[in-house]
Coordinates of C-alpha atoms in Angstrom, one line a residue:
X24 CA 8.4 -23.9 8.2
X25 CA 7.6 -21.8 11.5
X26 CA 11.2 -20.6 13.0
X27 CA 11.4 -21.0 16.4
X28 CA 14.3 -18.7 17.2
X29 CA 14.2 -16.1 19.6
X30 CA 12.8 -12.2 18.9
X31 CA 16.2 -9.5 18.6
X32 CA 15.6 -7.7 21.6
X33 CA 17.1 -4.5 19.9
X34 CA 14.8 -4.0 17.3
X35 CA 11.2 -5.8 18.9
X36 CA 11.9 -3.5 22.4
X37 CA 12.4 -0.1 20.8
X38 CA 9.8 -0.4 18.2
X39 CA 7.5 -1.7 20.3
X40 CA 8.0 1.3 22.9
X41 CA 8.3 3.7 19.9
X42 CA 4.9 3.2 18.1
X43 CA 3.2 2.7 20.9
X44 CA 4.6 5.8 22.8
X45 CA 4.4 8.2 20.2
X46 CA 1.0 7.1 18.5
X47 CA -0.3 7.0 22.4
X48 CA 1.8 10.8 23.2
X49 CA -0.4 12.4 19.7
X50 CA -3.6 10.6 21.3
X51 CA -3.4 12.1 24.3
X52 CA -2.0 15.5 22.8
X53 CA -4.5 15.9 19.4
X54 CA -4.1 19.7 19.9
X55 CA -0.3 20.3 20.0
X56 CA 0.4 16.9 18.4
X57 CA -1.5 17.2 15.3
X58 CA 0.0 21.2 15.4
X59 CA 3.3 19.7 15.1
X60 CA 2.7 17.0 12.6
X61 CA 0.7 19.2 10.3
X62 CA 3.2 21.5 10.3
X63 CA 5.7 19.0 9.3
X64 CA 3.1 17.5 6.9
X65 CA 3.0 21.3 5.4
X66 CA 6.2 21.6 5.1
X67 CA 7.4 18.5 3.3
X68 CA 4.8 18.6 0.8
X69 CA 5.6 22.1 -0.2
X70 CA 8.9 22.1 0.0
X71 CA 9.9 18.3 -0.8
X72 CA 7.4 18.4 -3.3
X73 CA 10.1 17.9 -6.2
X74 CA 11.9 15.0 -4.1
X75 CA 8.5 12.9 -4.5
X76 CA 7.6 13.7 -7.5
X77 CA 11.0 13.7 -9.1
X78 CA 12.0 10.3 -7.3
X79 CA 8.7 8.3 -7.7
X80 CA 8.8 8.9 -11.6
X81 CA 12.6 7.7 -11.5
X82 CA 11.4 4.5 -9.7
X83 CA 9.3 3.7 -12.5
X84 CA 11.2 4.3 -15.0
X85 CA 14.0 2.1 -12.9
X86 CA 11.5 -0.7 -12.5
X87 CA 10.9 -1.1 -16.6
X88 CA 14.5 -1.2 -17.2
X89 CA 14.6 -3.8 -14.8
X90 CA 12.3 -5.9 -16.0
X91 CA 12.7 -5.5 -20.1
X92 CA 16.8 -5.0 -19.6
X93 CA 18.8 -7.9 -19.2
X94 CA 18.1 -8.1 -15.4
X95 CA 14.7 -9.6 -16.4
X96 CA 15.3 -13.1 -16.4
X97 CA 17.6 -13.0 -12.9
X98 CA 15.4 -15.4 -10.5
X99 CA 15.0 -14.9 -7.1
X100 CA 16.9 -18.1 -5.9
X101 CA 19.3 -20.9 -7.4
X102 CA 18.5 -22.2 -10.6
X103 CA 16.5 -25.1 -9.3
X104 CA 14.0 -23.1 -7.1
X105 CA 10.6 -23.4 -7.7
X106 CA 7.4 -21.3 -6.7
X107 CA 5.9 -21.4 -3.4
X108 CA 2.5 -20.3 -4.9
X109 CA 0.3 -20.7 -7.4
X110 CA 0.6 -17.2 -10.1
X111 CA -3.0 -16.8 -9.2
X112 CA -2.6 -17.1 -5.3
X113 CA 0.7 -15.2 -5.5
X114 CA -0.8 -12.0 -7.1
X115 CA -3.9 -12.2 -4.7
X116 CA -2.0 -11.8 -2.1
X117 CA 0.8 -9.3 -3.2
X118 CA -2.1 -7.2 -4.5
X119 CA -4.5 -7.4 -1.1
X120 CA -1.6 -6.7 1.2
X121 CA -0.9 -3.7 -0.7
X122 CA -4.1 -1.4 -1.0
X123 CA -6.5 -2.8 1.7
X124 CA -10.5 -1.7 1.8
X125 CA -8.8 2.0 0.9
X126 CA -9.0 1.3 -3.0
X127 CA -13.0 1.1 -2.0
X128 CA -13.1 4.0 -0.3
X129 CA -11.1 6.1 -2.5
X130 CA -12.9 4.6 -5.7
X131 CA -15.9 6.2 -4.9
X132 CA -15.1 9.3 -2.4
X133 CA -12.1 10.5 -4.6
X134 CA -13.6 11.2 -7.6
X135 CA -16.4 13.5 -5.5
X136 CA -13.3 15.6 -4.3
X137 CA -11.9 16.2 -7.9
X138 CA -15.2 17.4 -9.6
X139 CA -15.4 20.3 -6.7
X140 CA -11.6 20.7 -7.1
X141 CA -10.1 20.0 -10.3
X142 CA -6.8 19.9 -11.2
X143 CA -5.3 21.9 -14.0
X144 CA -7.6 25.4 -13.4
X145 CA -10.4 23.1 -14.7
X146 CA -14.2 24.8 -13.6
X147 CA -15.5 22.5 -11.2
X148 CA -18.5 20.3 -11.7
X149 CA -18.2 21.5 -15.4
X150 CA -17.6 18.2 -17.8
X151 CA -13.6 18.7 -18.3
X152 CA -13.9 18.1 -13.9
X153 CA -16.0 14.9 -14.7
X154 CA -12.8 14.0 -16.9
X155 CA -10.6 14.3 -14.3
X156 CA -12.7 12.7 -11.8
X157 CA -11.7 9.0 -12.2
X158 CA -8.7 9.8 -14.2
X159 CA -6.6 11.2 -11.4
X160 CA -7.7 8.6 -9.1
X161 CA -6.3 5.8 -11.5
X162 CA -3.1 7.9 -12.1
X163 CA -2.7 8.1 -7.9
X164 CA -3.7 4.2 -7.7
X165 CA -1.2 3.3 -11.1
X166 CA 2.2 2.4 -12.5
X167 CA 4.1 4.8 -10.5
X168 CA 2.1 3.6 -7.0
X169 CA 3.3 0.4 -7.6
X170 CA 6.4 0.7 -8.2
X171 CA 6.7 2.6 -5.1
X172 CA 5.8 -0.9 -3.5
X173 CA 7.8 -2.9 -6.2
X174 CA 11.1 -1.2 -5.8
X175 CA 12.3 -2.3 -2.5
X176 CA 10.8 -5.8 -3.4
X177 CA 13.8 -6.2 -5.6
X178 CA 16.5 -5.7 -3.0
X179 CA 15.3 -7.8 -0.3
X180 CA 14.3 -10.3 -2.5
X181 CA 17.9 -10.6 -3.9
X182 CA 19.3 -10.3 -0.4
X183 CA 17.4 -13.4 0.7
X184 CA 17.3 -15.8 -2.2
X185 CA 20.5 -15.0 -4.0
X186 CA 23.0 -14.1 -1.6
X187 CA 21.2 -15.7 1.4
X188 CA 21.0 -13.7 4.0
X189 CA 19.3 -14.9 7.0
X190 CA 17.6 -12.0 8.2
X191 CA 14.3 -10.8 6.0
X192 CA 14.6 -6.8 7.3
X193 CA 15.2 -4.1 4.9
X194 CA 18.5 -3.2 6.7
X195 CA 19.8 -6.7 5.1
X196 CA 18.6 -4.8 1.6
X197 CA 21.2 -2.4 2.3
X198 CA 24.2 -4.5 3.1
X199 CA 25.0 -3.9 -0.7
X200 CA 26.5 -0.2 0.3
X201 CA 26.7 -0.1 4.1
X202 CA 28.2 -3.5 4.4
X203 CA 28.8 -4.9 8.7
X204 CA 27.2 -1.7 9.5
X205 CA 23.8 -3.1 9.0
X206 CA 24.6 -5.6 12.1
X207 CA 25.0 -2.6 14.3
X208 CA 22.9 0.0 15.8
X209 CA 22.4 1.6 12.2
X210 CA 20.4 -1.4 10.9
X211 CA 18.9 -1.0 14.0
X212 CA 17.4 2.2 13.2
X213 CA 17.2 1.6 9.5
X214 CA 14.3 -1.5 10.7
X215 CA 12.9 0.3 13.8
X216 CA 12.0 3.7 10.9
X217 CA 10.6 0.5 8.7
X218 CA 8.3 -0.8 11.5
X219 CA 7.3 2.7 12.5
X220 CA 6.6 4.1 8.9
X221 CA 4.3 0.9 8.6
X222 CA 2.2 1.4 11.3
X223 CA 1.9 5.1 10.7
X224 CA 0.2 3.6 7.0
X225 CA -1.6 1.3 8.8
X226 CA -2.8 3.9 11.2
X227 CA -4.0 6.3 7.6
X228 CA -5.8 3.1 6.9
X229 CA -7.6 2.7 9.6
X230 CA -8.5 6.1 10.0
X231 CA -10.3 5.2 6.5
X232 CA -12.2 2.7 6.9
X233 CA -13.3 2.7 10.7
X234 CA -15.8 5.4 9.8
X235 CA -16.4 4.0 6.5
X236 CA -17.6 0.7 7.9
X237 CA -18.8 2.4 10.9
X238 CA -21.3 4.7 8.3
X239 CA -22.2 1.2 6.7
X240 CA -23.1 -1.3 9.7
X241 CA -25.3 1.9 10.8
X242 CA -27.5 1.9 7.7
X243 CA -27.6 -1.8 7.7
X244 CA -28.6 -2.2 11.5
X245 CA -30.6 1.6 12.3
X246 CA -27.9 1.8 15.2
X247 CA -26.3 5.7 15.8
X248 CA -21.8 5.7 14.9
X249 CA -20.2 5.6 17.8
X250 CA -17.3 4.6 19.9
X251 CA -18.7 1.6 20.6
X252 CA -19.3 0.6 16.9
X253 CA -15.9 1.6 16.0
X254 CA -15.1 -0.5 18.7
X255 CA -16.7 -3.6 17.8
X256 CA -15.7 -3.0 14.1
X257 CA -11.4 -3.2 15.3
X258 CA -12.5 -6.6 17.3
X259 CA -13.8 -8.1 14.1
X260 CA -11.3 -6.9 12.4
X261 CA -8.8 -8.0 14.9
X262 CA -10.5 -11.7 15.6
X263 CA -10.2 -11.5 11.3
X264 CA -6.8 -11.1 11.0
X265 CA -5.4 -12.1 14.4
X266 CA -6.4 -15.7 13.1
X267 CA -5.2 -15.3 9.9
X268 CA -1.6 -14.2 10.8
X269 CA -1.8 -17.4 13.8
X270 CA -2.3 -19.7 11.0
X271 CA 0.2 -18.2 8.3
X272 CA 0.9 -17.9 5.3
X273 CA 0.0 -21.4 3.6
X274 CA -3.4 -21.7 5.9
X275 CA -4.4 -18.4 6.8
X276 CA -3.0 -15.2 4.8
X277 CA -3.4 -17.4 1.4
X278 CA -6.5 -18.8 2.3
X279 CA -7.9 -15.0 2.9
X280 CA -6.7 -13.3 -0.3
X281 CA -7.8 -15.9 -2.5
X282 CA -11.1 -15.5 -1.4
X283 CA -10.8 -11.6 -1.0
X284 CA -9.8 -11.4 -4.5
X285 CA -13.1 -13.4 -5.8
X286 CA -15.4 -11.9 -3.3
X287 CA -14.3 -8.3 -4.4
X288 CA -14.6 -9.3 -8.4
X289 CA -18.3 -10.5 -8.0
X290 CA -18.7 -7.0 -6.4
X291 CA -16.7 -5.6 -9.4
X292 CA -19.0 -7.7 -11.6
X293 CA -22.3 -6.8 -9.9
X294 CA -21.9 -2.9 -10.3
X295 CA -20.7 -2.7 -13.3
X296 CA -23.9 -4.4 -14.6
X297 CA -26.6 -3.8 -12.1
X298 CA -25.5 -0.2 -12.8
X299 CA -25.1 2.3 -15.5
X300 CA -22.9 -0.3 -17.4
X301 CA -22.5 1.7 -21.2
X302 CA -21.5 5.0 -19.1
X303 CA -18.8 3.4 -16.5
X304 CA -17.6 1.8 -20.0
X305 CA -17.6 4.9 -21.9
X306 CA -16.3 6.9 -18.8
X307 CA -13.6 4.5 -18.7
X308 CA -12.5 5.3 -22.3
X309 CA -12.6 8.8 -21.8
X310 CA -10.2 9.3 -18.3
X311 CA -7.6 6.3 -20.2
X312 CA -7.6 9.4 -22.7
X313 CA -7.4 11.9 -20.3
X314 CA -4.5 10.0 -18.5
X315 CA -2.2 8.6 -21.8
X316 CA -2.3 11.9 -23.1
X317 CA -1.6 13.7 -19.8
X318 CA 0.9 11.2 -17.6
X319 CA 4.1 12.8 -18.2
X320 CA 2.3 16.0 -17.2
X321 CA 0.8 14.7 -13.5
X322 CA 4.0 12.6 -13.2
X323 CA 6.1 16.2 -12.3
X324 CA 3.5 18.7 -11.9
X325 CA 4.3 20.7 -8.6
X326 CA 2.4 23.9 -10.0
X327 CA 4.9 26.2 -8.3
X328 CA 3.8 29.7 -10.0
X329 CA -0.4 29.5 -9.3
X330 CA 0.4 27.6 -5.8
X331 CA -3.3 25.8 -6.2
X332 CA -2.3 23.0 -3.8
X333 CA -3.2 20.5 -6.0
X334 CA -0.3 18.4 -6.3
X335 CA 0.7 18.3 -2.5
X336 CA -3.0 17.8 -1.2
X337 CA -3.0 14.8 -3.1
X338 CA -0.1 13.5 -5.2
X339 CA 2.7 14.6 -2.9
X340 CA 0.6 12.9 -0.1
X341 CA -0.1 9.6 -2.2
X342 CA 3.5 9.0 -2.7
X343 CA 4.4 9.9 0.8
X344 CA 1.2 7.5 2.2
X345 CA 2.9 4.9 -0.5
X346 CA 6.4 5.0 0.5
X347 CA 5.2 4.5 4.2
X348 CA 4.3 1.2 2.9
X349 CA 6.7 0.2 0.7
X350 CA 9.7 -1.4 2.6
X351 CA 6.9 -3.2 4.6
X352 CA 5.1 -4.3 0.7
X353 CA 9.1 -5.3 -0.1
X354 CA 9.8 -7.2 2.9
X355 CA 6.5 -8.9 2.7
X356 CA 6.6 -9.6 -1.6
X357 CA 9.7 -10.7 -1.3
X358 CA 9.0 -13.1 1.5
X359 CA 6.7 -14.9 -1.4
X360 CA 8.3 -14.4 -4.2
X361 CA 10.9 -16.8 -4.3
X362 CA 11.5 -19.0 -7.5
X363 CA 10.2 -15.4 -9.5
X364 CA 12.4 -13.5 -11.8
X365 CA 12.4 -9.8 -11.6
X366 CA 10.3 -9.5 -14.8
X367 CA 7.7 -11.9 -13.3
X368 CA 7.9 -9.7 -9.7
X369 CA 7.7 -6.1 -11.5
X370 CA 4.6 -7.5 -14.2
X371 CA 2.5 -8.6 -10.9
X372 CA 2.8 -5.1 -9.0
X373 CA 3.1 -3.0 -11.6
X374 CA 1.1 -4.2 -14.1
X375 CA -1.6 -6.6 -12.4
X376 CA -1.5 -4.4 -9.2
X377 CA -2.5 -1.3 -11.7
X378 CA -4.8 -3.5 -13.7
X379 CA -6.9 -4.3 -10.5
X380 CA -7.4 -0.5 -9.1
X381 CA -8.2 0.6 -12.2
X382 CA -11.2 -1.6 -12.7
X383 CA -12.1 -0.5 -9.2
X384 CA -11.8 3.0 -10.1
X385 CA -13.5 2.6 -13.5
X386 CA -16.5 0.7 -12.0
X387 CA -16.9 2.3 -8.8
X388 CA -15.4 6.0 -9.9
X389 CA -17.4 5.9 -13.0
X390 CA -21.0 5.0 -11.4
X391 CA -20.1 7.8 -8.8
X392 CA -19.9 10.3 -11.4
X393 CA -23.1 8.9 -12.9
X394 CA -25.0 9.8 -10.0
X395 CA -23.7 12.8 -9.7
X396 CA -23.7 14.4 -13.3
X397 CA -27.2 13.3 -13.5
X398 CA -28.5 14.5 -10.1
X399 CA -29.7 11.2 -9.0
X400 CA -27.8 11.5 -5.8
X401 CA -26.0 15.4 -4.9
X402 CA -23.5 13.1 -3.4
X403 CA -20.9 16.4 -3.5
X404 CA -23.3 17.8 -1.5
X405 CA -23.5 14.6 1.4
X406 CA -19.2 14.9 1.1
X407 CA -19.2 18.4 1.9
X408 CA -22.0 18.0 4.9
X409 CA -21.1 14.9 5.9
X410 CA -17.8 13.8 4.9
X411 CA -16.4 10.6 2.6
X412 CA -17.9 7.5 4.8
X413 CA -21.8 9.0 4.6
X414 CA -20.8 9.4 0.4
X415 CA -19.9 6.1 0.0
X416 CA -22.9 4.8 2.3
X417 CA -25.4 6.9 0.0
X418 CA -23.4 5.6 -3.0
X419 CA -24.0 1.9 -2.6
X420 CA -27.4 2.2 -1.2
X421 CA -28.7 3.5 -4.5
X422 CA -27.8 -0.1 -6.6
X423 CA -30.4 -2.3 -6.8
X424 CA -30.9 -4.8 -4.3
X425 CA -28.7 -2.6 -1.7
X426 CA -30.3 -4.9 0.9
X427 CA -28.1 -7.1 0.1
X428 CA -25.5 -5.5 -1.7
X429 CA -24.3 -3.1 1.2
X430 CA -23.9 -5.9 3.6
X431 CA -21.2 -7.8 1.0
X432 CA -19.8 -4.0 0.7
X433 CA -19.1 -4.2 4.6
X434 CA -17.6 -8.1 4.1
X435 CA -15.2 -6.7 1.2
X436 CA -13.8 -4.1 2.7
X437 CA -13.7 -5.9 6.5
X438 CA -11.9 -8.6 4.2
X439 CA -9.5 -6.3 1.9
X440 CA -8.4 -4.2 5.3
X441 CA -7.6 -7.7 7.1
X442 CA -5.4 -8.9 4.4
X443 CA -3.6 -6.1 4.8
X444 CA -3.2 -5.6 8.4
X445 CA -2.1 -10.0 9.2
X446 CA 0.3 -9.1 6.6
X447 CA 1.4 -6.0 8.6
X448 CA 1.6 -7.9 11.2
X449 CA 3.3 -10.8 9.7
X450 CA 5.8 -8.6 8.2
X451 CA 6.4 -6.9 11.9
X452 CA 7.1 -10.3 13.5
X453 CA 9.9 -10.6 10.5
X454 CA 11.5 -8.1 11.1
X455 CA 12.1 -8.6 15.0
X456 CA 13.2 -12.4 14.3
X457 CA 16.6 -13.0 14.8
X458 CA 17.1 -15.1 11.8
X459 CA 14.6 -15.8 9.6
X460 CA 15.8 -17.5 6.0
X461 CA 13.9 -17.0 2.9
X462 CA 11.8 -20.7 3.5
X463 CA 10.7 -19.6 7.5
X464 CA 8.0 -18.0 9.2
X465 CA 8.6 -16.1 12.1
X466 CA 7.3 -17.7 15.2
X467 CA 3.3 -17.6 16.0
X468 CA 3.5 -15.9 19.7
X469 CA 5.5 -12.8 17.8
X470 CA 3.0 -12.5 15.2
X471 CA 0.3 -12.4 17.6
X472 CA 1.4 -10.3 19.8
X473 CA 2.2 -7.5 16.5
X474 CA -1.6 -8.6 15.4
X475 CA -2.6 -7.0 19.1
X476 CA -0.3 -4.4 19.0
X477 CA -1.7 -2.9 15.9
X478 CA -5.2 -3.3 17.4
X479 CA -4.3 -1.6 20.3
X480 CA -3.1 1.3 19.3
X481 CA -6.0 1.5 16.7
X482 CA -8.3 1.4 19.7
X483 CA -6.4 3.8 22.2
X484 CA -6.3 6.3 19.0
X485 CA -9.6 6.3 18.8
X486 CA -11.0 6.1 22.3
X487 CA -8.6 9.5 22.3
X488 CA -9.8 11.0 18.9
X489 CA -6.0 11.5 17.6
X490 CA -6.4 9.3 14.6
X491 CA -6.0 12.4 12.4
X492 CA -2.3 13.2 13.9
X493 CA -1.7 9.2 13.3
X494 CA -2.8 9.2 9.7
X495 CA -0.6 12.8 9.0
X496 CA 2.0 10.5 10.8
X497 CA 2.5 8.5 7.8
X498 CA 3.6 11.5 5.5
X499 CA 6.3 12.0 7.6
X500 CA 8.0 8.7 8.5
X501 CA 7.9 8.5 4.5
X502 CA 11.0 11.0 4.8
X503 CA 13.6 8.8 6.2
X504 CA 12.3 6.2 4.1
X505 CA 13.3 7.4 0.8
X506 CA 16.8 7.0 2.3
X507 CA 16.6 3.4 2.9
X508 CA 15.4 2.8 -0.2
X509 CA 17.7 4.9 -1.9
X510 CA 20.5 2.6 -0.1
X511 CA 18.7 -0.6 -1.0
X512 CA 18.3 0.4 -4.4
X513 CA 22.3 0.9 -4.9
X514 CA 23.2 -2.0 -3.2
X515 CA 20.9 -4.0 -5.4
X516 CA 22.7 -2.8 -8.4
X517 CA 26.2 -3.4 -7.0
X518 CA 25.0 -7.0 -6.1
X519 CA 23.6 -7.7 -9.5
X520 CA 26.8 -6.1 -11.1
X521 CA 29.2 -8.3 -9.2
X522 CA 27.3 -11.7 -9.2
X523 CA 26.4 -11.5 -12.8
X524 CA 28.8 -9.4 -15.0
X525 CA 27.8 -10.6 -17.7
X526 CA 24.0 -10.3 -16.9
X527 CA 23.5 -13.4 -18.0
X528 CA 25.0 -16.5 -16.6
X529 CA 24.4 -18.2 -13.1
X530 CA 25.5 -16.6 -10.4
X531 CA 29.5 -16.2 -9.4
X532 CA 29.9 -17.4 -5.5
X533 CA 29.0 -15.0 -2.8
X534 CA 31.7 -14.8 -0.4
X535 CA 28.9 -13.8 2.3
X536 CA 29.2 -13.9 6.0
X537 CA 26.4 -16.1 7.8

């Protein structure tokens, strides 16, 4: 049901103004702007380092309490609420909104990265570097990612369904602990930091997979990268999941998952068995050993004595990139997640969410190193001279039938970014409803005119050339975030302990002010 109710001035206005003023003030500044963001990226990944690392492993370990406590069988909704979705279509598209064409990008480029640089005072290139290689990416793409996403899922979800709040923002999340003051100017700012840390992740993800499709369509068509390409590329994109997020979420994001998720398994499929198939298998065996036996390790590692950098280049900066996106994966999870218990809502991120990168990483990670290791490809060599998109390029070239194969590359990831940016957008438009109950979309002209927004400022970024100040953006609107979710995560439990003291039972009434 499409709400027709007008946009709250106070939140749509100033986040509108803010993203696009400060992502257009780093544009036109890339020289002092990404100075100053760097050196705030610097700074809070080398000195917050133990607030990330620390607080992401507690939300994991928060998440399976949840689900195999007695909180497990508390549904999101009355007793009588059913499913909007099909399991299937319900995991397609929590999964697709959350890790975009990036988990194709990273599955191949990242593994590169850690056999020059391995963690752990490994030598590179040497095979304990192969070892790492997919390992680490699977650790960064895992349980604890997910339940970065999952966590504020929870929250929101309760504050909806249970106690029926009309308003699906994260500041509603925190009502718990801040109580009225979330209908003043603090939820205000709680939702406008929301809206601002998601478009500084959409902004990192872009800054991915322009070039990376950009690289590809040049191969496939003999034209040079350029502007223009990149250019063309956002339009696709744009006419992709501007329609999508005009249709919604029964007709257009649905519709686009499901067929995102089978488009990318037959991909999956292909490799695996058009390429070295017994050594991504036995690769595979190897980094699950390398990761059981090491997780505890990776999960708190800051390396603090040898200073190597290891941890803040890439974990620190994961979580960070993560928790930029994980009140926006909340709001948007827990819009389709109604009639689910919190068991059923943590097993889909963290579980079926983990299950599906680590088959990318396995299949795509482990032919990667193949070609490396055996000198079919020096594709270190391409990274180092020509960065991560001319990699991958070289990557999927070398499978048979590439002629065909790198074209449905290009379809993928224009597919897999899509279903994450109409639910960007779709989550945007949410958030600047007025009301919006759990059963509601929020009207088509606002989710447009988010679908546009996020275009534009993806075209006047790069038309300027400060997509790398936008991308380090991300890191730091993950700071105030932890906050919020901090807040949403103790109101949560105060909810849960006063509408079910027994944690078991239906719910006691709600004495909650519409």
């Amino acid at each position: 049901m499409e709400n027709r109710s007008q946009i709250d001035p106070y939140i749509f206005w100033p986040a509108l103004i803010v993203i696009v003023g400060v992502s257009t003030a780093l544009a036109l500044a890339p020289g002092p702007g990404g100075q100053l963001v760097n050196a705030a990226l610097a700074w809070i990944t080398y000195k917050l380092d133990w607030l990330y690392m620390i607080g992401a492993f507690m939300a994991f370990l928060f998440l399976v309490y949840a689900a195999v406590g007695p909180w497990g069988n508390i549904k999101m909704g009355g007793p009588d609420d059913k499913p909007e979705f099909s399991t299937l279509s319900w995991i397609a598209m929590l999964f697709c909104a959350g890790i975009g064409s990036s988990l194709i990008y990273w599955a191949i480029a990242e593994p590169l990265y850690y056999m020059q640089w391995p963690p752990f005072g490994a030598e590179p290139f040497s095979a304990d570097a192969a070892g790492w290689a997919v390992t680490y990416g699977m650790y960064h793409w895992g349980f604890i990612a997910w339940a970065l996403y999952c966590i504020p899922a929870l929250p929101i979800a309760y504050a909806v369904y249970v106690r029926k709040d009309p308003h699906l923002r994260a500041s509603t999340a925190c009502r718990g602990i801040l109580g009225d003051m979330v209908d003043g100017w603090v939820g205000k700012v709680i939702d406008v930091c929301v809206m601002f840390g998601l478009v500084g992740g959409v902004g990192t993800s872009l800054g991915l997979n322009v070039p990376m499709i950009s690289a590809a369509m040049s191969k496939i068509f003999g034209v040079p990268e350029s502007f223009g390409l990149n250019v063309i590329i956002l339009i696709i994109w744009t006419c992709i999941f501007g329609a999508s997020v005009y249709l919604g979420l029964y007709k257009g994001i649905k519709v686009l998952s499901d067929i995102n998720v089978y488009v990318a398994l037959v991909l999956l499929a292909f490799v695996l068995f058009a390429g070295p198939t017994f050594f991504i298998l036995s690769h595979f065996s190897e980094s699950l050993s390398y990761l059981f036996q090491n997780w505890f390790r990776m999960s708190l590692w800051t390396d603090p004595v040898a200073k190597g950098g290891f941890p803040q280049g890439w974990t620190v900066f994961y979580w960070a990139w993560w928790i930029a996106y994980a009140v926006y994966m909340g709001l948007f999870v827990a819009r389709i997640s109604k009639g689910r218990t919190i068991r059923e809502l943590v097993m889909a991120e963290c579980f079926w969410g983990t299950l599906g990168c680590w088959a990318y990483f396995a299949v795509f990670g482990g032919y990667t190193v193949h070609l490396e290791v055996n000198g079919i490809i020096p594709l270190t060599k391409v990274l180092s001279e020509k960065g991560g998109p001319a990699a991958i390029v070289e990557a999927i070239s070398a499978l048979p039938g590439s002629v065909i194969i790198l074209p449905v590359f290009v379809v993928v990831a224009f597919i897999f970014l899509a279903t994450t940016l109409d639910s960007s957008a779709y989550t945007l438009a949410s958030i600047a409803t007025k009301t919006l109950r759990g059963d509601e979309q929020p009207a088509r002209w606002v989710r447009v005119v988010w679908a546009a927004a996020l275009a534009a400022v993806g075209v006047a970024v790069l038309a300027i050339g400060g997509l790398s100040a936008i991308q380090t953006s991300s890191v730091i609107a993950s700071l105030p975030l932890i906050i919020v979710i901090f807040l949403m995560v103790l109101s949560f439990m105060r909810w849960v302990k006063e509408d079910f003291p027994d944690l078991g039972g239906k719910p006691q009434s709600v004495d909650y002010k519409e």
